């Protein structure tokens, strides 16, 4: 017999997990569509060359397809590189807001407890094209907050600007060639103490203690956008650096847009935020939950104006956000304060018993036909002569029951009732419901469904 | 520079193609849900052992992942085998109606004109579990017809029963070990003439001409289910064969259910239908378009009671249907008699010009905030001072325009108008719309959207 499992680091999605996953996807997609975004879907594998040289040492995590003749291919590692490849192939597309929700593949050690697998979902939204400065940047930040509001998760966006960060390193005295090294050390400040970060800079990255201290003095600043703008503008060493000046222009413009969009108060300007990826060139941001025991970010992104230029002589500036769908799933799944909507609206029950009873199967089918044609989700037990108790059990959790009896059917009628959950099952089963004509059945069922429609998912 | 393409036999989905694809998925899924079906999602790759020995000589078309240490895996070839693997892993699931819409992978020669690629969509619906005979079978056939009705495609289901077909071969004198060989020859009758099928049977499969002629006499029968039941029941040679007798019991029961479901007239009983896959054990069916130039089937399936038994000592009977989504896409795309709904509801336009004009960007953002918060899809041009003509162009195809002017904003008002397509653009542009208070804006826009809501997709 074959080993019965999914490959390491992969999983099946079934039952309530699928409903919750689809609810998350739908909620996020609805927000994207509010902003006029369109969907893009790319193949699960790309030419190996397309992925080459994009992920640094993480390239070892890429899944390759076996060489079975023909082109060499690999499974996609993220959704950003396929989008950049698509943009480079479609030079006629000058401006686009696109989203993609799809699985990506990394041969990493799975950390299942943290919801991180080898096959996992990414949900990306990006704005590509040339626009007036900081307008798409402000819109992306608004979209992030709209998504988490719709998901009922309280979050803060931690924001920084690569040019300001680079300017700080310059002012602190970091040599140009060590800026990215120092940046990746600073990026750990949300997980480890400043002492540890400093130790890494001095002992591993070869930064002098003096320079490290100056870095520490600046990057441990965070607050509202206007507060940190003030800190930077009022510091004479910093406010003369060209990178910082350019970054401050961006941040001032951004602040005015965020205020117009009424989202500035949900964003913190955090000079320690550095983000790992080399290709970010402007704003960078991470989303964290406002809650004590939250570890790591649940969405992250930034501006990357030079990535498409790796594929094409016609670079196109981009800014994007990637939502950590698996982490969001884990959070909402643990919360469980929403009930998922039922998979079925109506259970069709045949009342009767005894040896000579027909079971009313053909009649149940005919009623199902009526309901299905009206787009109502209806089921019956696929048995010729189902027992009453068996049917009551099968109808549990379904909100409406249509009851067929021989006498009622003879006069073209059926009974309809709300399937209320009661402790006293006998009482519930004695409620024989409302008598309605077959012709009015769909209308009556729809009325009951209207009443019942909850706002939950 | 990297070669800018997707791998051979794969494609990106963008623009209107995605909208049409999603419309097809949504339409099909809605029908499945009407029947109480739940979604199942499996990994894109499976352990290689799970796929081994399931596809006969087509196994050579399976994509393998490179051996990078750890388990050997391959991309899924269809959705049926992963479903069988899942059922075998979940012995607690006794009955399930599940659907899955996902891409599958075959290293075949791509036939792009016919919409067949190396990465393509399958859309499967299956009912697994023990039910009273023929009830799930009748429901599947009803679902097929509901799907194509919802897609507005006129189809016929061609139906046959493996046991009846095998009985015919027995009666005709085909030796047991040649039944599957003969069956696969007969399966070609929808593409080639009887003379060619006979030639293949006699010259390649070693069937005598007499036996071949007897097969031909029977299998070229087709008609309504009741007609063909009559043909089989009134033939003394056939009606005494055990396989045919069992098959006729099934067909009589099925017919009564199909009549109760009011779908019997859309189904033809076609004794030449054989279907390639070995694992079918009862009903088999294909869906064909009612139209002259249609080639091949657009959905197909059957009962397979023994597949899960290949993974588990606890086999579970199954019946399913697979919709050829790519072919359906090609058909609907060629038809184009439906208009896809717009991606955006409202364009926010700033009226004004001149050197001193602010461009009203912050005001456009604040209006967008109002509309987005109400779930209305709204965009504006991401420029500080957009030209009027540029904005008119950007608003084309968007059904509602909200116009901001400095004077109106000063009194807390904006203008709202339907963006009617007219030949005379000047007239359209002179329509300055209806003056509404900012407080009433969402309500007014929603009113216009209601009026505009078309039933198209």
XYZ file of C-alpha atoms in Angstrom, chain B residues 57 65 119 156 182 231 266 372 411:
9
model
C 0.992 4.681 -20.272
C 10.059 17.457 -9.022
C -0.924 23.569 -17.108
C -26.806 16.786 -24.367
C -12.448 -3.634 -27.733
C -34.288 -2.260 -27.215
C -31.682 16.099 -22.013
C -14.355 52.921 -0.148
C -20.643 74.566 0.420
